Coordinates of C-alpha atoms and ligand atoms in Angstrom, one line a residue:
X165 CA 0.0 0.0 0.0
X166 CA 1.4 3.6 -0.4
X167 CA 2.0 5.6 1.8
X168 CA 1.6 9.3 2.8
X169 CA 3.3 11.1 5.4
X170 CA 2.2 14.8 6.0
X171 CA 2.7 17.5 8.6
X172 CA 1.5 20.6 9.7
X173 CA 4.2 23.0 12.2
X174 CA 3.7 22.5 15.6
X175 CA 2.1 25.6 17.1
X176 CA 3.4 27.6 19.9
X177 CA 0.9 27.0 23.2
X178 CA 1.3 30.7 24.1
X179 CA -1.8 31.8 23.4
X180 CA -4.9 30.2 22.1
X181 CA -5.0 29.0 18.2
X182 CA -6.3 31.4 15.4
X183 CA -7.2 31.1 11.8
X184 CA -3.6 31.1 10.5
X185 CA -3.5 27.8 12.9
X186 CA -6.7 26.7 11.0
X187 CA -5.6 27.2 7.8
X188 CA -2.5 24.8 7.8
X189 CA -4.6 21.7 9.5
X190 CA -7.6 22.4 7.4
X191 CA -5.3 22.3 4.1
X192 CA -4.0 19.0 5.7
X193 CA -6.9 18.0 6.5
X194 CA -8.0 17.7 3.1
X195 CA -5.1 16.4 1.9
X196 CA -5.0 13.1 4.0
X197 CA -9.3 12.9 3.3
X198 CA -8.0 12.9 -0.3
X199 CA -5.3 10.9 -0.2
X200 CA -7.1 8.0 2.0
X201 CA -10.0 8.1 -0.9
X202 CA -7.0 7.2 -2.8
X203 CA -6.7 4.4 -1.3
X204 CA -3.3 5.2 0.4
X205 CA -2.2 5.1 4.0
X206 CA -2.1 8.1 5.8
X207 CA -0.1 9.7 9.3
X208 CA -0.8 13.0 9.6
X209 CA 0.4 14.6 12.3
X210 CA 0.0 18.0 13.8
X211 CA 1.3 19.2 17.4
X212 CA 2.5 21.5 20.1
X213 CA 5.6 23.7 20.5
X214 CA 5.8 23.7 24.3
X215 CA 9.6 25.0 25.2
X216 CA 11.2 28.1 24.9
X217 CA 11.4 31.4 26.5
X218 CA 8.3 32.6 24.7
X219 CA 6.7 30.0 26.4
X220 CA 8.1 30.3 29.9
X221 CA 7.3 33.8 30.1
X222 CA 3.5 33.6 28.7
X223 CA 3.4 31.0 31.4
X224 CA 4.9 33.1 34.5
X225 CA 2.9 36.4 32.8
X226 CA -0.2 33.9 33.8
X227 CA 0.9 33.7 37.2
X228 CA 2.9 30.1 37.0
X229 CA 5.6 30.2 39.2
X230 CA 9.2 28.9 37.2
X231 CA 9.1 25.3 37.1
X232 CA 5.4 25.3 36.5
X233 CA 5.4 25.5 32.9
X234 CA 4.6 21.7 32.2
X235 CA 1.0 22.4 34.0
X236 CA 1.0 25.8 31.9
X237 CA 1.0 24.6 29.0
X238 CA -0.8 21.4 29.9
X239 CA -4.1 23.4 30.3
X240 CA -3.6 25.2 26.8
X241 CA -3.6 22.2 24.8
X242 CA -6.9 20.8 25.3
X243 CA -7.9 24.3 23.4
X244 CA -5.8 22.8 19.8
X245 CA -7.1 19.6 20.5
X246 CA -11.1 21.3 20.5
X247 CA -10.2 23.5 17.8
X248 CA -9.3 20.1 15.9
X249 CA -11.8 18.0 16.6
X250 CA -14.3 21.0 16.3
X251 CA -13.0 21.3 12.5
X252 CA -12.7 17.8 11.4
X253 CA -9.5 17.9 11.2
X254 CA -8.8 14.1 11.3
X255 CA -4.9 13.7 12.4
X256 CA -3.6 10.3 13.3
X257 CA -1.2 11.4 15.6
X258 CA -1.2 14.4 18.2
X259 CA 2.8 15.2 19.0
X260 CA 4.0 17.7 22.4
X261 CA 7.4 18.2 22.3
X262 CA 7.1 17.8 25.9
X263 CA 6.5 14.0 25.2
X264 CA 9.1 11.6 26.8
X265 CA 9.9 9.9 23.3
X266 CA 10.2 13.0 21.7
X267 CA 12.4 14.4 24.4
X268 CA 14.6 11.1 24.3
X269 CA 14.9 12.3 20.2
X270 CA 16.4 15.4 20.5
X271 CA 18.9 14.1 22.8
X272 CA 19.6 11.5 20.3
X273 CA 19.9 13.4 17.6
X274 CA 22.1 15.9 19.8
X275 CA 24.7 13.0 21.0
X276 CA 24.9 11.8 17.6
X277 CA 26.0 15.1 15.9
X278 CA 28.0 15.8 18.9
X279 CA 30.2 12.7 18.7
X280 CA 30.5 13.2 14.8
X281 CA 31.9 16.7 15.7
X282 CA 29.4 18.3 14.1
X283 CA 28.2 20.6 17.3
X284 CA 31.3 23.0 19.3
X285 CA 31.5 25.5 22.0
X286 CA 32.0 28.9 21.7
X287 CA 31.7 32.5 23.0
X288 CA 28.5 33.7 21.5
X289 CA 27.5 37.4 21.0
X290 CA 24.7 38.7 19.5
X291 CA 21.0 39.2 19.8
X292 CA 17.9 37.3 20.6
X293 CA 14.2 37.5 19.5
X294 CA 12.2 35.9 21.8
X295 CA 8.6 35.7 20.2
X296 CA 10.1 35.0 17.2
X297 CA 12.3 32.8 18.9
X298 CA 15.9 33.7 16.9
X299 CA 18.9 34.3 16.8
X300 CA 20.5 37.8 15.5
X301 CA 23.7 39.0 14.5
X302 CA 25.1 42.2 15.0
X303 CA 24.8 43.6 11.0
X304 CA 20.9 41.8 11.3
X305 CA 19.9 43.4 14.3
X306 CA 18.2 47.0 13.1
X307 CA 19.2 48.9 16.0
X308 CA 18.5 46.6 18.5
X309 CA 15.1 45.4 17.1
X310 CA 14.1 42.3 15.2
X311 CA 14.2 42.3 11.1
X312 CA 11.2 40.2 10.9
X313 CA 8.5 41.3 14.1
X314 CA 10.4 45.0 14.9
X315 CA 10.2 44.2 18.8
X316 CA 13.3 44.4 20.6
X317 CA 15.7 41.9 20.6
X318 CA 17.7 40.5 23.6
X319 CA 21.4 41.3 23.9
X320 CA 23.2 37.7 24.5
X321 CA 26.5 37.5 25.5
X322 CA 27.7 33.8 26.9
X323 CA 29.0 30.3 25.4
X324 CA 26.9 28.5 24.0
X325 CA 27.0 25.6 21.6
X326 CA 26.9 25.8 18.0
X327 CA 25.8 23.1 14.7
X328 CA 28.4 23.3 12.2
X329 CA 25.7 24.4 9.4
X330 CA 28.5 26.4 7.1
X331 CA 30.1 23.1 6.5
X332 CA 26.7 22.2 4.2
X333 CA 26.1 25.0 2.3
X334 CA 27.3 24.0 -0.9
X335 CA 25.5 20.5 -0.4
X336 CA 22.0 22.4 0.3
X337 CA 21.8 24.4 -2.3
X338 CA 22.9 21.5 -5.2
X339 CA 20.4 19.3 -3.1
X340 CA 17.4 22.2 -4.2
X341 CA 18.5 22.7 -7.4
X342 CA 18.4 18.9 -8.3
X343 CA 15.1 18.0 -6.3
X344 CA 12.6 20.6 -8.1
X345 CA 10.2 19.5 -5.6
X346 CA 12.0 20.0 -2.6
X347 CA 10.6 23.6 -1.6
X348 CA 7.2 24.6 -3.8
X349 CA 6.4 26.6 -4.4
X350 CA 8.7 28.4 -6.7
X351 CA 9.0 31.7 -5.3
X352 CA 9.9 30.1 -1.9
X353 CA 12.4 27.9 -3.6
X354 CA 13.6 31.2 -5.0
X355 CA 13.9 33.0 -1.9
X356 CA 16.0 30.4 -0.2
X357 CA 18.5 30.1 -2.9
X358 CA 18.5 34.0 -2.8
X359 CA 19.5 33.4 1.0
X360 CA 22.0 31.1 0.4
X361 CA 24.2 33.6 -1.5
X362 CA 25.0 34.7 1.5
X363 CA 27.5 33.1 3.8
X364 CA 25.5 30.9 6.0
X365 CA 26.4 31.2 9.6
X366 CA 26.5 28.1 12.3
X367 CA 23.5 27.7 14.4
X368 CA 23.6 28.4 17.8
X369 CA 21.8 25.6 19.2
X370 CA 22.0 26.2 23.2
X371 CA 20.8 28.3 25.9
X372 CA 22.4 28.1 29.2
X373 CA 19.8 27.2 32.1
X374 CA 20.8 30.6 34.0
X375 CA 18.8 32.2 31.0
X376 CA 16.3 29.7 30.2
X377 CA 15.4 26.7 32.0
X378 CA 12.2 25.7 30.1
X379 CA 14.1 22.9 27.5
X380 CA 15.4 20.0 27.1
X381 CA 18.1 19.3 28.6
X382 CA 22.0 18.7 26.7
X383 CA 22.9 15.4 27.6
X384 CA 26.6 16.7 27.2
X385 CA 26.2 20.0 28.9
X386 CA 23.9 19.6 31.8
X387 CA 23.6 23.3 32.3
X388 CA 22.2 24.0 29.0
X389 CA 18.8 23.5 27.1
X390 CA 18.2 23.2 23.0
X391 CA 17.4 26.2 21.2
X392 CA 13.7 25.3 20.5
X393 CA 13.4 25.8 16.7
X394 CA 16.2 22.6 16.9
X395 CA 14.0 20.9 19.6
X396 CA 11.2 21.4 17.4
X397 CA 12.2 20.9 14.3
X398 CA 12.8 16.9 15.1
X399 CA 9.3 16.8 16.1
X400 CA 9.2 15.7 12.5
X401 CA 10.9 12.3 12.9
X402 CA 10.3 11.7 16.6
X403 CA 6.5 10.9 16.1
X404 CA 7.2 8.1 13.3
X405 CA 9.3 6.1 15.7
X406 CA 13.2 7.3 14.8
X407 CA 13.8 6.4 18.7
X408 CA 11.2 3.8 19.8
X409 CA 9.7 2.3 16.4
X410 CA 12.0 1.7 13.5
X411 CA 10.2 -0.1 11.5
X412 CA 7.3 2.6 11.6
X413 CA 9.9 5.0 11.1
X414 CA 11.8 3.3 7.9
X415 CA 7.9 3.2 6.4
X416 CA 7.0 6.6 6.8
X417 CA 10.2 8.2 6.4
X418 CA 10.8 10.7 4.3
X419 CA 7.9 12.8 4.8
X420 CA 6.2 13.4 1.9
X421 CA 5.0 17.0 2.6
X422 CA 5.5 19.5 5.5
X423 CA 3.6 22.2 5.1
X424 CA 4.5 25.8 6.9
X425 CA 3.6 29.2 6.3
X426 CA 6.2 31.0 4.5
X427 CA 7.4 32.9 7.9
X428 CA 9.5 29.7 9.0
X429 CA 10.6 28.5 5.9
X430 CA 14.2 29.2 6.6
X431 CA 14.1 26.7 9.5
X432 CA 12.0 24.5 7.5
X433 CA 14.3 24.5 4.2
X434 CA 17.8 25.3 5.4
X435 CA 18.5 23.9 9.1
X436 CA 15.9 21.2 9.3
X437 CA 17.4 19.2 5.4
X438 CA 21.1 19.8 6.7
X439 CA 20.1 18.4 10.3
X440 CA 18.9 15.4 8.9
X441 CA 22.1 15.0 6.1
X442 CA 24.3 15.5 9.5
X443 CA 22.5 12.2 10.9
X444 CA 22.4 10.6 7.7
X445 CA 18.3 11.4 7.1
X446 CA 16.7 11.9 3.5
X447 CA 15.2 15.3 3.5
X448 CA 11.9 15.3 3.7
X449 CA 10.4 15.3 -0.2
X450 CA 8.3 18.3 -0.4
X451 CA 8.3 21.7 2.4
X452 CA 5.2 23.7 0.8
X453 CA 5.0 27.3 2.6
X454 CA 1.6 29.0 2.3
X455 CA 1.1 32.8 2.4
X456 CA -0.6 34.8 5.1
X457 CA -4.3 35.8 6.0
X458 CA -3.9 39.3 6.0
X459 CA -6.5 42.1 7.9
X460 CA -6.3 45.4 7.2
X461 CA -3.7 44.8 5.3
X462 CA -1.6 43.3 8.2
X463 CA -0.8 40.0 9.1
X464 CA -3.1 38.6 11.3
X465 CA -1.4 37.6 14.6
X466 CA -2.3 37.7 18.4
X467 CA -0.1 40.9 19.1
X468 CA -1.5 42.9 16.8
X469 CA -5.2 41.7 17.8
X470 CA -6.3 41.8 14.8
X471 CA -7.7 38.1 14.8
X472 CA -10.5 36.0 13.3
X473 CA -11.3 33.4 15.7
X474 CA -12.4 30.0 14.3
X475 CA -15.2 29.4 16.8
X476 CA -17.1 32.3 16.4
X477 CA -16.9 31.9 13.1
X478 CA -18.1 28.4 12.7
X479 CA -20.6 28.6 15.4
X480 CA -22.1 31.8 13.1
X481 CA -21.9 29.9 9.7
X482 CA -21.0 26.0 10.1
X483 CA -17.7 24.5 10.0
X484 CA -17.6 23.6 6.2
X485 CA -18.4 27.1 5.2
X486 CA -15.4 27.9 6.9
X487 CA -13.2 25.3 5.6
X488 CA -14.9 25.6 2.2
X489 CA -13.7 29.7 2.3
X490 CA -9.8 28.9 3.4
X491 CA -9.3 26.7 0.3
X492 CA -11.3 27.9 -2.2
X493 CA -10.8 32.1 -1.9
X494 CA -7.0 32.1 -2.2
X495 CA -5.0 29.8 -4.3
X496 CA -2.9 28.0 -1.4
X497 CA 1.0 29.4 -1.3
X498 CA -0.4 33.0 -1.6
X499 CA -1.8 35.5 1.0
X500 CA -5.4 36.4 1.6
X501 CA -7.6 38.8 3.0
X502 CA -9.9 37.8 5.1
X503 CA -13.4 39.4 5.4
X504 CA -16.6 39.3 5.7
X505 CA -18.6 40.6 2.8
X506 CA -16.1 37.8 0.7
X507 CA -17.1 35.1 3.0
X508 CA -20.6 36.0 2.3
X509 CA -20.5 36.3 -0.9
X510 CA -18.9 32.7 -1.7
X511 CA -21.8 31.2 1.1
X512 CA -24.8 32.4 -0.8
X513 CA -23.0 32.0 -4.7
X514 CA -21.2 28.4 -4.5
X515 CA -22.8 26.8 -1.1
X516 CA -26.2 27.7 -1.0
X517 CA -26.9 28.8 -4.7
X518 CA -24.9 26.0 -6.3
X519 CA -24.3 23.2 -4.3
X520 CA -27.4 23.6 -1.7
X521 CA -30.2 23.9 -4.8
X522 CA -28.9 21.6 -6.5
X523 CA -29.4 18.9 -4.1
X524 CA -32.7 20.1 -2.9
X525 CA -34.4 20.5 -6.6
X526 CA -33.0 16.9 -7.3
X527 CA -34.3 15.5 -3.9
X528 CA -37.8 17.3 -4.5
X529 CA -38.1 15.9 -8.1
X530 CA -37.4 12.3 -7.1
X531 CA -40.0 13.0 -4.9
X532 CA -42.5 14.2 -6.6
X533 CA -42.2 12.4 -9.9
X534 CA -41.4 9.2 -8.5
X535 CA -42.3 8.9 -4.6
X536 CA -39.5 9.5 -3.3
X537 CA -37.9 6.2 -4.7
X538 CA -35.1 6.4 -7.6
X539 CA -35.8 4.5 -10.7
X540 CA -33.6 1.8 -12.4
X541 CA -32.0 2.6 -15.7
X542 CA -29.4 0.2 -17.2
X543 CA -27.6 1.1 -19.9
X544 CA -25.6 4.0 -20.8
X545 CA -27.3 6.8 -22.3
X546 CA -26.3 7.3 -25.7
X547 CA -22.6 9.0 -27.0
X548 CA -25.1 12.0 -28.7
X549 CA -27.3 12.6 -25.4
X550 CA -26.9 15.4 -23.3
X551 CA -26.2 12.9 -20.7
X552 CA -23.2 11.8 -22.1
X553 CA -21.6 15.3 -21.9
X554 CA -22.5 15.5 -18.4
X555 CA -21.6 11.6 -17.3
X556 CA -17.9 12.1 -19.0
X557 CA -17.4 15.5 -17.4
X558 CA -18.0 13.6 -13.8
X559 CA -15.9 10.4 -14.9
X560 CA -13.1 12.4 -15.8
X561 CA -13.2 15.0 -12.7
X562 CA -10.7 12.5 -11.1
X563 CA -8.2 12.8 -13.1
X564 CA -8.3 17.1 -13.6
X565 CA -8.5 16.8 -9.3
X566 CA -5.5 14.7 -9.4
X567 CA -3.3 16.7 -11.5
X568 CA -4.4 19.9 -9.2
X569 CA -4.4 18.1 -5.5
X570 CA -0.6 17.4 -7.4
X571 CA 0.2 20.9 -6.4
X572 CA -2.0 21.8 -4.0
X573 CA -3.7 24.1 -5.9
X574 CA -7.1 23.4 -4.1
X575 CA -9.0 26.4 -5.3
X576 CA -8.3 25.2 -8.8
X577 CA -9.4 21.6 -7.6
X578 CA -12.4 23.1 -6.5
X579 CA -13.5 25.4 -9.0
X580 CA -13.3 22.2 -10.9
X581 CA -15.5 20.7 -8.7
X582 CA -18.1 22.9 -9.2
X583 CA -17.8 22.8 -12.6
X584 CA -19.8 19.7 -12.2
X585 CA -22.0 21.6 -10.3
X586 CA -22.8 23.6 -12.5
X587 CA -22.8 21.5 -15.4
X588 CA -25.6 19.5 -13.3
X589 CA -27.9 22.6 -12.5
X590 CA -27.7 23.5 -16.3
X591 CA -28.9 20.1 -17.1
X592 CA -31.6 20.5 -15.3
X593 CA -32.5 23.5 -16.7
X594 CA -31.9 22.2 -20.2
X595 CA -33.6 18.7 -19.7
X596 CA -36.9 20.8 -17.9
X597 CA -38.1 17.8 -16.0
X598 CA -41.4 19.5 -15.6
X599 CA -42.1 19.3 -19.2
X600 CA -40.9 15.4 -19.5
X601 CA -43.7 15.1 -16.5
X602 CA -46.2 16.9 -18.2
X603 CA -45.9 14.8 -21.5
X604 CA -46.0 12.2 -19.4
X605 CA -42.2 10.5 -20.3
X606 CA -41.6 8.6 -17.7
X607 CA -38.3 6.9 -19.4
X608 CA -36.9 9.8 -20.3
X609 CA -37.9 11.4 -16.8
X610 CA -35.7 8.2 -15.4
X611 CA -32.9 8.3 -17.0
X612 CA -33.1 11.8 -15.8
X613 CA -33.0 11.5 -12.5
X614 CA -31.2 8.6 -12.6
X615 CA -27.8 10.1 -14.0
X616 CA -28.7 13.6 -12.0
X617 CA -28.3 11.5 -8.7
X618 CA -25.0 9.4 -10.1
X619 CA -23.9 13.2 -10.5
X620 CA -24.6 14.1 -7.6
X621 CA -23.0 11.2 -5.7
X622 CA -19.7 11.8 -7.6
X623 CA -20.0 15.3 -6.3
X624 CA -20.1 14.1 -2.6
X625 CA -17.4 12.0 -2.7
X626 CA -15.3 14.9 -4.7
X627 CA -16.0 17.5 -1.6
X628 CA -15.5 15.0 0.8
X629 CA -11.9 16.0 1.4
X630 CA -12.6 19.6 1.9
X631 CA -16.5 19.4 3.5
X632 CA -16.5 16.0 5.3
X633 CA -19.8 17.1 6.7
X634 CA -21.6 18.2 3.6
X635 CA -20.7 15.2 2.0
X636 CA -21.9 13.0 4.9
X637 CA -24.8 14.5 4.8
X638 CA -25.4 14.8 0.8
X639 CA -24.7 10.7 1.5
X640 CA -27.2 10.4 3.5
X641 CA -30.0 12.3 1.9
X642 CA -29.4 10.0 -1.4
X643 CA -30.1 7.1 0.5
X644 CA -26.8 5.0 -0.3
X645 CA -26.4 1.8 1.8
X646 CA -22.8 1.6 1.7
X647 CA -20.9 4.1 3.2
X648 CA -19.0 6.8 1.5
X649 CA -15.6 6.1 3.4
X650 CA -15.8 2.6 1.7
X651 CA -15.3 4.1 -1.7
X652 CA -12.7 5.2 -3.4
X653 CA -12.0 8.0 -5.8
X654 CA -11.2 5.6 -8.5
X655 CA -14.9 3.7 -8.2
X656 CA -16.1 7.4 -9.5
X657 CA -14.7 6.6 -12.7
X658 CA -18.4 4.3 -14.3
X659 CA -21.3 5.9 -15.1
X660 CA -23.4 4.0 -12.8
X661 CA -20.7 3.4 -9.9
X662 CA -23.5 3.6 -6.9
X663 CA -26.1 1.3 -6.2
X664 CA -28.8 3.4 -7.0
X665 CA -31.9 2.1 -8.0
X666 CA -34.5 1.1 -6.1
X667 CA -33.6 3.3 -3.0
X668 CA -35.5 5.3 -1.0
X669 CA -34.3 9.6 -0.9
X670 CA -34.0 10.8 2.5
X671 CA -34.7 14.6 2.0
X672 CA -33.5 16.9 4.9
X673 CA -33.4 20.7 5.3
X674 CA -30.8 23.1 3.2
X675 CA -27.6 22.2 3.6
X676 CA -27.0 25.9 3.5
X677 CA -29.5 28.3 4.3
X678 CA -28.9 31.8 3.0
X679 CA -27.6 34.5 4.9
X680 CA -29.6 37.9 4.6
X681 CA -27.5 40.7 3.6
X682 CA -30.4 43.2 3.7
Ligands
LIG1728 N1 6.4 26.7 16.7 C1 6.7 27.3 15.5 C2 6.7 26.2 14.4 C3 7.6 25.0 14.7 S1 7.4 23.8 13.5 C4 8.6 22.6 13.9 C5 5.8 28.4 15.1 N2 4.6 28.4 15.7 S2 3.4 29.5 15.5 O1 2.4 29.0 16.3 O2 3.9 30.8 15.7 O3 3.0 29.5 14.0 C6 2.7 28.3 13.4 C7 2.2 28.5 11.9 O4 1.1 29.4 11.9 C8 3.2 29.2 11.0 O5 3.4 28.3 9.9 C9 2.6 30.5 10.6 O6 2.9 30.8 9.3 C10 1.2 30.2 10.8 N3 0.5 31.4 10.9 C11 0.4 32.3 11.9 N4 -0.3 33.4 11.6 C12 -0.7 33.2 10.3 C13 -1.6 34.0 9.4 N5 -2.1 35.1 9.8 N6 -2.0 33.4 8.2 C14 -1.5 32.1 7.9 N7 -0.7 31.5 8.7 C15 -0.1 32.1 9.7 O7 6.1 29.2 14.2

């Protein structure tokens, strides 16, 4: 069986998740749906980022006392885990790097590289950023603030112990240029060639315990912790097993994707593929960084409170709204704005318009035309029919889905989507059931409805991936015995793939009433 391995970055449990947190596991989300349709098996795995200075002061800003982080950040991690399970977001694995295996990693990982002479000592001066968690130089420092948030940085003056990073330069930037998949897309490949013109420095990978004591500890220097982003960054091969599982591990690893927003892709593309090297690790096979949800032209982030939170905004409009608006608005890798009138507008026009009518009108006809119970029809309908241009725009939607879900262009994957949609409300427009009733066709009026509801199925398992729910649901309305998890994409491929015929519709209320602009 194939396999796919996917990520999503573990999120720092400073402060409670928000949409950009969303965004990552949703896209994830879909992915694994999608994949597992395809018959492969999945491990997705999303996380926490518990260590760190950031951490260890949100945690004594709360009124923990130091050495009470663990129970800090033990009571904000139930609030991911709600947020997940709230959006469907179905991981297979739930990694803290405040888990024992984990831990036990790192330490690996560091003893190894230490004994190859890959780490040293050495007087360290610079700066520090602690909420974005980096190191600065003197020349990168702008006056004493950060180059990427503008807060002040932290003067650091002490030994500390560094990853020989230099030495691989040369090797990184041949591995990019002969793996075009590597780091997608392009423009982020771009950008991290474009940094590595410059001379890369070694990466400070300690922090002495009189500075920091929230880490895991160095099992070579005792009075030192890890630098997070190296703590974290293993995260990646802890949870497969790379300590405690080896035979998971040498199944799932490489990674096929980690994807990241493009604001740590320098940890993502340059430390984390020469970490692994060091030990003797594949890089993982593809790091995709997405763009930003932007407000008001900003960045959304916690500082700057300028935040959509998730729960308000799938109490308000349902959680498949919302995941339906993350992937389809923006194609993924670029950034978004994020409002309201847009959300809106894509509700009413492709949910409740498009996708909502159409299965309400078809429901109602078979209904009405034929109590409620879908007729048999057994052979194709003719090459010439209008039928036919429907039935081979739905058997071929696989393979235009594919090629997209390829690059993770799911706006692209579903427009196409709902060109089937649409395709399907215009046949119903030009077949005009009403008139076939009238004239009393009753074959003709089968076929109809027959091939409408074969659409209509194909459609469900198609949004499946991106609106679990709505699909569930669209399932259930048609009636079908077997479930739609037993399928897979490639059974979408007949014209009469689902056992239709003979079943009994189960008509429920709109799948997405309209909102009222007035
Ligand atoms: N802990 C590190 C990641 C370690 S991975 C080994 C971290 N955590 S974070 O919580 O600050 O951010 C996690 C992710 O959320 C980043 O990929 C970041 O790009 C994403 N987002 C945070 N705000 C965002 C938006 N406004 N829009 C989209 N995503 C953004 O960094």
């Amino acid at each position: 069986m194939k396999k796919l391995y996917i990520t999503t970055p573990l999120y720092y449990v400073n402060a409670s998740p928000h949409i950009g947190h969303s965004y990552t596991n949703i896209a994830v989300d879909a992915i694994s749906r999608f994949y597992r349709l395809k018959g492969y098996e999945v491990f997705f795995m999303t996380g926490t980022d518990e260590h760190g200075e950031k951490i260890e002061k949100a945690a004594l800003e709360k009124g923990y006392s130091g050495g009470e982080e663990k129970k800090f950040v033990d009571e904000i991690v139930p609030s991911f885990k709600e947020l997940w399970s709230k959006l469907n977001v179905s991981y297979d694995y739930f990694i803290r790097t405040t888990d024992s295996n984990h831990e036990k990693t790192v330490q690996k990982v560091l003893e190894i590289l230490y004994e190859n002479r890959e780490i040293y000592q050495k007087d360290y001066k610079g700066w520090f950023c602690v909420p974005c968690e980096n190191f600065w130089s003197d020349t990168q420092s702008q006056n004493g603030s950060c180059p990427d948030c503008k807060r002040t940085l932290e003067k650091v003056e002490e030994m500390n112990y560094f990853f020989r990073l230099s030495k691989y330069q040369s090797w990184l930037i041949d591995y990019i240029k002969t793996h075009p998949d590597f780091i997608k897309p392009d423009i982020r490949k771009n950008e991290v060639l474009g940094f590595l013109k410059e001379e890369l420095q070694d990466l400070c990978i300690s922090r002495p315990k009189s500075r920091t004591r929230w880490g895991i500890e160095i099992p070579f220097a005792r009075d030192y912790v890890t630098y997070v982003w190296f703590d974290a960054l293993i995260n990646y091969i802890s949870g497969p097993g790379y300590v405690d599982d080896r035979k998971a591990f040498d199944r799932l690893w490489p990674a096929d994707y980690h994807l990241i927003g493009k604001d740590i892709l320098r940890h993502h593309a340059v430390y984390w593929p020469i970490m692994l090297h060091a030990i003797g690790e594949e890089p993982p096979r593809t790091i995709f960084a997405h763009g930003w949800w932007i407000q008001k032209g900003e960045k959304m982030s916690k500082s700057k409170g300028n935040i959509v939170d998730p729960l308000v905004w799938i109490a308000e409009y349902g959680v498949d709204a919302f995941r339906y608006f993350l992937l389809r608005e923006v194609p993924f890798g670029l950034d978004g704005t994020f409002s309201e009138e847009a959300f809106i507008a894509r509700y009413n026009g492709d949910l409740a318009n498009d996708l909502g009518n159409l299965l309400n009108r078809s429901l109602t006809m078979v209904e009405k035309y034929f109590d409620g119970v879908v007729p048999v029809v057994s052979s194709r309908p003719t090459v010439a029919s209008m039928e036919e241009g429907l039935i081979s725009k739905a058997t071929t939607l696989g393979s235009e889905v594919d090629k997209h879900m390829t690059n993770l262009d799911f706006s692209a994957t579903l427009e196409n989507i709902w060109g089937v949609v649409n395709s399907a409300n215009k046949y119903i427009e030009d077949k005009a059931p009403w008139k076939l009733a009238k004239e009393d066709k009753k074959e003709e009026l089968s076929v109809f409805i027959f091939v409408l509801l074969q659409i209509i199925a194909t459609i469900a398992i198609f949004i499946y991936p991106y609106m679990p729910d709505t699909a569930l649901s669209i399932w259930r309305q048609l009636g079908l015995k077997r479930s739609l998890e037993e399928h897979k994409l490639e059974d979408t491929k007949g014209w009469n793939w689902t056992e239709f015929g003979g079943i009994t519709v189960k008509k429920e209320g709109p799948l997405f009433p309209r909102i009222d602009v007035g």
